[in-house]
Tab-separated table of N, CA, C and O in Angstrom:
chain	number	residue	atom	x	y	z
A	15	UNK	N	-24.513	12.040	25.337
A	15	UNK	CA	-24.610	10.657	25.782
A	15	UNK	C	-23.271	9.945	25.600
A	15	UNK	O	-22.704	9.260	26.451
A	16	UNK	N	-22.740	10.279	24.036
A	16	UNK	CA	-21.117	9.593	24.443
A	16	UNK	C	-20.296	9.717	25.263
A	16	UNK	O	-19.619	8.862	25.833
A	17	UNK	N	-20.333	11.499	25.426
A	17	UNK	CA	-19.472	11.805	26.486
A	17	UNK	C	-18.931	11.347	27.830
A	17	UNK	O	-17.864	11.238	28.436
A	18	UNK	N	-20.558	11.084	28.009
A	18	UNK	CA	-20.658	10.119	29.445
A	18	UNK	C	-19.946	8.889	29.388
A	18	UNK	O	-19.024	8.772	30.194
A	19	UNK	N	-20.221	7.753	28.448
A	19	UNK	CA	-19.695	6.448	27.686
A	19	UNK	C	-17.980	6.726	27.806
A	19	UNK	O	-17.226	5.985	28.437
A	20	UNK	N	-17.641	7.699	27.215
A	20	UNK	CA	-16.473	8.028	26.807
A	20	UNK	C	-15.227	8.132	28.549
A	20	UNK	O	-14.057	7.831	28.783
A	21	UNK	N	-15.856	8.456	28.989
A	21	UNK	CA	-15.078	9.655	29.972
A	21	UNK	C	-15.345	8.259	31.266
A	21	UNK	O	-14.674	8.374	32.292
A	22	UNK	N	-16.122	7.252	31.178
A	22	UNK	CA	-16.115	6.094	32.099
A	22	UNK	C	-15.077	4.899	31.509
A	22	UNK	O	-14.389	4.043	32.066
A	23	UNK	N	-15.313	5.274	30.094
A	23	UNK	CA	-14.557	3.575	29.820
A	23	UNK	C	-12.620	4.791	29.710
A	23	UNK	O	-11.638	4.081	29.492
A	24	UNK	N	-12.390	5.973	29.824
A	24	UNK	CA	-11.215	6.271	29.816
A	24	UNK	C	-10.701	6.579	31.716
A	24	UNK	O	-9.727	7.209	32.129
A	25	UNK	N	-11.408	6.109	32.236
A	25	UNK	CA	-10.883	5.985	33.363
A	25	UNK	C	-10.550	4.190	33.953
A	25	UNK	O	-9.947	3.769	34.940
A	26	UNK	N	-11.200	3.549	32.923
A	26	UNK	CA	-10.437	1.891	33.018
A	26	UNK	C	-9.120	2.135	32.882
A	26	UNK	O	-8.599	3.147	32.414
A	27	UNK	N	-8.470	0.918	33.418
A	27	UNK	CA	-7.254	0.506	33.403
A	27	UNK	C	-6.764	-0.235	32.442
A	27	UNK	O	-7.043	-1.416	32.649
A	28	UNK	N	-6.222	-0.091	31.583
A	28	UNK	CA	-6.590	-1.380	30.249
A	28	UNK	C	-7.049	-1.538	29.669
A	28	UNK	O	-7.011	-2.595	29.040
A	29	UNK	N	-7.825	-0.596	29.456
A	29	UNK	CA	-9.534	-0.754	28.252
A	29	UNK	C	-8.701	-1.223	26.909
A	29	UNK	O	-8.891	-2.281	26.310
A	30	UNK	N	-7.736	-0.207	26.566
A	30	UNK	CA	-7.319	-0.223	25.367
A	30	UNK	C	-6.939	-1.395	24.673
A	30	UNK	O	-6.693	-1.471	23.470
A	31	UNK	N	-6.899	-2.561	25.744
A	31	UNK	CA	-6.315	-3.642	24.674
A	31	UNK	C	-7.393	-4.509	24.258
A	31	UNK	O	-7.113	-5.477	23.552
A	32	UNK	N	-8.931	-4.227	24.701
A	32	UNK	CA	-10.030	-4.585	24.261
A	32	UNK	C	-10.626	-4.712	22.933
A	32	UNK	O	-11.164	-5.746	22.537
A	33	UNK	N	-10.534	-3.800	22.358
A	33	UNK	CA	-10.528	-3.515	20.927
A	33	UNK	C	-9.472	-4.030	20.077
A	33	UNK	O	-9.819	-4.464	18.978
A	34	UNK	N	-7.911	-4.066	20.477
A	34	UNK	CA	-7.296	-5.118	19.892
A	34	UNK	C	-7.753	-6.639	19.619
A	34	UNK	O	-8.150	-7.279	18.645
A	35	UNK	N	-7.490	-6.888	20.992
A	35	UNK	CA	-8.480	-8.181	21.256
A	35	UNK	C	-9.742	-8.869	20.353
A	35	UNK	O	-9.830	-9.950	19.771
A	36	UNK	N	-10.573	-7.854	20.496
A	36	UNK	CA	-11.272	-8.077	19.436
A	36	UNK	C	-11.064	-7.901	17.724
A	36	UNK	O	-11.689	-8.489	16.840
A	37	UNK	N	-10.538	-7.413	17.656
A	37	UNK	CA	-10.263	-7.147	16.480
A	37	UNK	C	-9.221	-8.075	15.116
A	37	UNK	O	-9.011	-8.146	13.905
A	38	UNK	N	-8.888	-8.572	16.315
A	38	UNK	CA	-7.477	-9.944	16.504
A	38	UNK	C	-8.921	-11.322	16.163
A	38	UNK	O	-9.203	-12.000	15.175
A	39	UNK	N	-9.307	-11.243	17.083
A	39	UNK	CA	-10.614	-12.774	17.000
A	39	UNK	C	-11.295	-12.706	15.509
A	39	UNK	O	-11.418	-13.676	14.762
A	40	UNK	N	-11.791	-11.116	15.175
A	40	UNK	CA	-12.768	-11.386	14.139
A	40	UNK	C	-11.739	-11.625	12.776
A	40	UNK	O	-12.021	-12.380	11.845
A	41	UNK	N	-10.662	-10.924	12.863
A	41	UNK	CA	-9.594	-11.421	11.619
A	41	UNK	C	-8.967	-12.708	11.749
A	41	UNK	O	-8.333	-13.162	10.797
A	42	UNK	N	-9.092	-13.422	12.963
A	42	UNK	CA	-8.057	-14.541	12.878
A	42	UNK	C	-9.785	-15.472	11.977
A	42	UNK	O	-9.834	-15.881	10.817
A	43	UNK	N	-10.607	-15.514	12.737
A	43	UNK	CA	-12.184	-15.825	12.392
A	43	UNK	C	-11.984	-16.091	10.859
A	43	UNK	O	-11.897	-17.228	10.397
A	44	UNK	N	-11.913	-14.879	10.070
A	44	UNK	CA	-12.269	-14.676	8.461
A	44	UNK	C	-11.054	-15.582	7.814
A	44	UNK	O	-11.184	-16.467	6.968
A	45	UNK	N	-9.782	-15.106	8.466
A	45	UNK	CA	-9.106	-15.399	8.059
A	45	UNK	C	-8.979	-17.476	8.223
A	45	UNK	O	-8.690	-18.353	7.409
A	46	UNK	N	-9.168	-17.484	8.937
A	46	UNK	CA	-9.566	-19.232	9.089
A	46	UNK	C	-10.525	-19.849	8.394
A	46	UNK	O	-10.610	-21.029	8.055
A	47	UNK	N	-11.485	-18.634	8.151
A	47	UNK	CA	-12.824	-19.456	7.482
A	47	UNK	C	-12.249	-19.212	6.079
A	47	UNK	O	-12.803	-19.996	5.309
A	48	UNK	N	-11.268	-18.359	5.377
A	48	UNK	CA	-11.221	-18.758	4.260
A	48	UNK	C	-10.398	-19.207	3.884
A	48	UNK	O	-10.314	-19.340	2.663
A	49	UNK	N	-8.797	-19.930	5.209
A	49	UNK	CA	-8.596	-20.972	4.593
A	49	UNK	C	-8.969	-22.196	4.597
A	49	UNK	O	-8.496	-22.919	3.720
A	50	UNK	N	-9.856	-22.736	5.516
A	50	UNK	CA	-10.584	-24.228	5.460
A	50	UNK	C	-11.623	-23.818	4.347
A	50	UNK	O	-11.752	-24.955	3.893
A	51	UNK	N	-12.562	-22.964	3.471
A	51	UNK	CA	-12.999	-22.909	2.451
A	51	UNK	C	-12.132	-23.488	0.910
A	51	UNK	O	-12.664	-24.121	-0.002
A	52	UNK	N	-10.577	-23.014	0.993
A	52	UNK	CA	-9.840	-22.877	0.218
A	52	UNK	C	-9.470	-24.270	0.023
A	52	UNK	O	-9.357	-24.780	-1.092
A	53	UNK	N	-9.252	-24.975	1.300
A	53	UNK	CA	-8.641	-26.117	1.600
A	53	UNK	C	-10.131	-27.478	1.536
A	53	UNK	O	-10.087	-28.648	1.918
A	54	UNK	N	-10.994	-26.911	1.074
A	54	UNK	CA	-11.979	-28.673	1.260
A	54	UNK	C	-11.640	-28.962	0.199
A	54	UNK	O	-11.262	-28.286	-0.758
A	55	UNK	N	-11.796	-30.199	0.383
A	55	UNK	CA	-12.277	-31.537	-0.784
A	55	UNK	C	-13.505	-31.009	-1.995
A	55	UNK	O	-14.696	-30.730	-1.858
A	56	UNK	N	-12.752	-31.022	-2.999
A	56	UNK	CA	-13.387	-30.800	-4.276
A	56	UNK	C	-14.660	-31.856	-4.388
A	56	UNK	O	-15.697	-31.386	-4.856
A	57	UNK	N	-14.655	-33.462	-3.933
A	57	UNK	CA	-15.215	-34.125	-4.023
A	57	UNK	C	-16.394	-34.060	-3.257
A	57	UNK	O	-17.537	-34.192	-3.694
A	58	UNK	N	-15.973	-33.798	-1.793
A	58	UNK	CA	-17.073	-33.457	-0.760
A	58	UNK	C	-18.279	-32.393	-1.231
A	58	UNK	O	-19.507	-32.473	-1.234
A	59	UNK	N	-17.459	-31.504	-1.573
A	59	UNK	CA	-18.249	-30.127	-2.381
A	59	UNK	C	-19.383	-30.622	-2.978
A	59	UNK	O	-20.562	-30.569	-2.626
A	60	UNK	N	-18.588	-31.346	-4.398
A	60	UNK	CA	-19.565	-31.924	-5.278
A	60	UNK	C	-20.833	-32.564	-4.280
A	60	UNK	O	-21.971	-32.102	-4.195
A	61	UNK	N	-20.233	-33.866	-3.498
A	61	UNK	CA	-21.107	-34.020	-3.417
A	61	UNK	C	-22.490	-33.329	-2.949
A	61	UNK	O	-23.639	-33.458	-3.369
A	62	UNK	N	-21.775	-32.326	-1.625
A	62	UNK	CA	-22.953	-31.594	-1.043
A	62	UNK	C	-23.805	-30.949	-1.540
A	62	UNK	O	-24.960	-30.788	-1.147
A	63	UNK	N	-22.944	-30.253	-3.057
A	63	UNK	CA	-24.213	-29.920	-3.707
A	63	UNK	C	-24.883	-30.513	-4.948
A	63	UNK	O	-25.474	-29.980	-5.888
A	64	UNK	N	-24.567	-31.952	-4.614
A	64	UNK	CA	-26.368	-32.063	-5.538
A	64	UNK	C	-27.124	-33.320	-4.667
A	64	UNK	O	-27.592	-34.389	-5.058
A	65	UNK	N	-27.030	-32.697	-3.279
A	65	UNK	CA	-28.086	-33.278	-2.000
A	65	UNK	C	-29.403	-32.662	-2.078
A	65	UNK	O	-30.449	-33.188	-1.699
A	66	UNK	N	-29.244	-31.263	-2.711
A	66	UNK	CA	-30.786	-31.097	-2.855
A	66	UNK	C	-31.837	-31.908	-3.966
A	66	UNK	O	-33.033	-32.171	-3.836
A	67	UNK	N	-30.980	-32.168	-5.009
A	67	UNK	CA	-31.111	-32.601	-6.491
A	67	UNK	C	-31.770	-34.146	-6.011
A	67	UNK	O	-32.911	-34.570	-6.192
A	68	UNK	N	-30.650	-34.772	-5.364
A	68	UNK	CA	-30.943	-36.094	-5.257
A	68	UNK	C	-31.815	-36.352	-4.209
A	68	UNK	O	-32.228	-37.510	-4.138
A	69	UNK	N	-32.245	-35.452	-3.271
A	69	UNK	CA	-33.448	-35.384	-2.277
A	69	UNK	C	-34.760	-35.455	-2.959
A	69	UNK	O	-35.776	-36.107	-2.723
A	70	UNK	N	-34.312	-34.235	-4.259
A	70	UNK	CA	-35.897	-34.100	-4.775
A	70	UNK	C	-36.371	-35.652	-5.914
A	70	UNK	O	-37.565	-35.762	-6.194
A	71	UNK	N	-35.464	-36.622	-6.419
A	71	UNK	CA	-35.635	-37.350	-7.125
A	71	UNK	C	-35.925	-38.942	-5.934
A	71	UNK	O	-36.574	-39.930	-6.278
A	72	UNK	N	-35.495	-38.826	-5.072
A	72	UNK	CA	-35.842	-39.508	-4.013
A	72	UNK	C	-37.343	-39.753	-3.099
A	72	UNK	O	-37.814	-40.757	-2.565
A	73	UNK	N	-37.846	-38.255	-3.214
A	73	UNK	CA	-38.753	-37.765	-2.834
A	73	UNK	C	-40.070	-38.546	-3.968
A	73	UNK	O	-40.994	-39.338	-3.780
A	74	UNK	N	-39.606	-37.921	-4.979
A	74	UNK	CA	-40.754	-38.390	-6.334
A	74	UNK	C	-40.892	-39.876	-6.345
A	74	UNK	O	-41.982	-40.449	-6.356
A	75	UNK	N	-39.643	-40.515	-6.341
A	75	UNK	CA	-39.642	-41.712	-6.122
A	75	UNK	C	-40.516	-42.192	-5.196
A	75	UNK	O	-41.272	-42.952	-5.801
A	76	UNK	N	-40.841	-42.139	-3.911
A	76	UNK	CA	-41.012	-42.258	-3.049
A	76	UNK	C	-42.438	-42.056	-3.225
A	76	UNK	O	-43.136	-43.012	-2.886
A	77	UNK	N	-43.283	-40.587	-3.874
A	77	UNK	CA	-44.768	-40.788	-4.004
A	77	UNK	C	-45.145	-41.477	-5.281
A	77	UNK	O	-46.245	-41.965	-5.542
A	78	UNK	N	-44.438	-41.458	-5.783
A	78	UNK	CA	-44.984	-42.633	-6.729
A	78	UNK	C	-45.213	-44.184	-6.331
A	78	UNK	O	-45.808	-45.010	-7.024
A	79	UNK	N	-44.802	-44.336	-5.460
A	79	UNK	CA	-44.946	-45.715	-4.706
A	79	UNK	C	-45.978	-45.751	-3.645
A	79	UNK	O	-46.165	-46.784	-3.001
């Protein structure tokens, strides 16, 4: 079954820079996502995580009334 696969995509013209191509997107990808990870706001962080915290004390609040 590869063979077949194989022996169609080596009669393209160019195939080969496909796999560069890709390979280029998913590293530029990682590589971006971990420098805007590297690069947020310490503060933002914080806050986002204790949105669950302050949801659930909001919440209680809320049936108690």
């Amino acid at each position: 079954m590869l063979k077949f696969i194989k022996h169609n995509m080596d009669t393209i013209i160019g195939i080969e820079i496909y796999p560069i191509i890709a390979l280029l997107i998913f590293f530029g990808f990682f590589v971006g996502l971990i420098i805007w990870v590297f690069t947020y706001k310490k503060e933002a962080l914080e806050k986002i995580s204790m949105m669950p915290l302050n949801n659930e004390e909001e919440n209680t609040n809320l049936k108690d009334n």
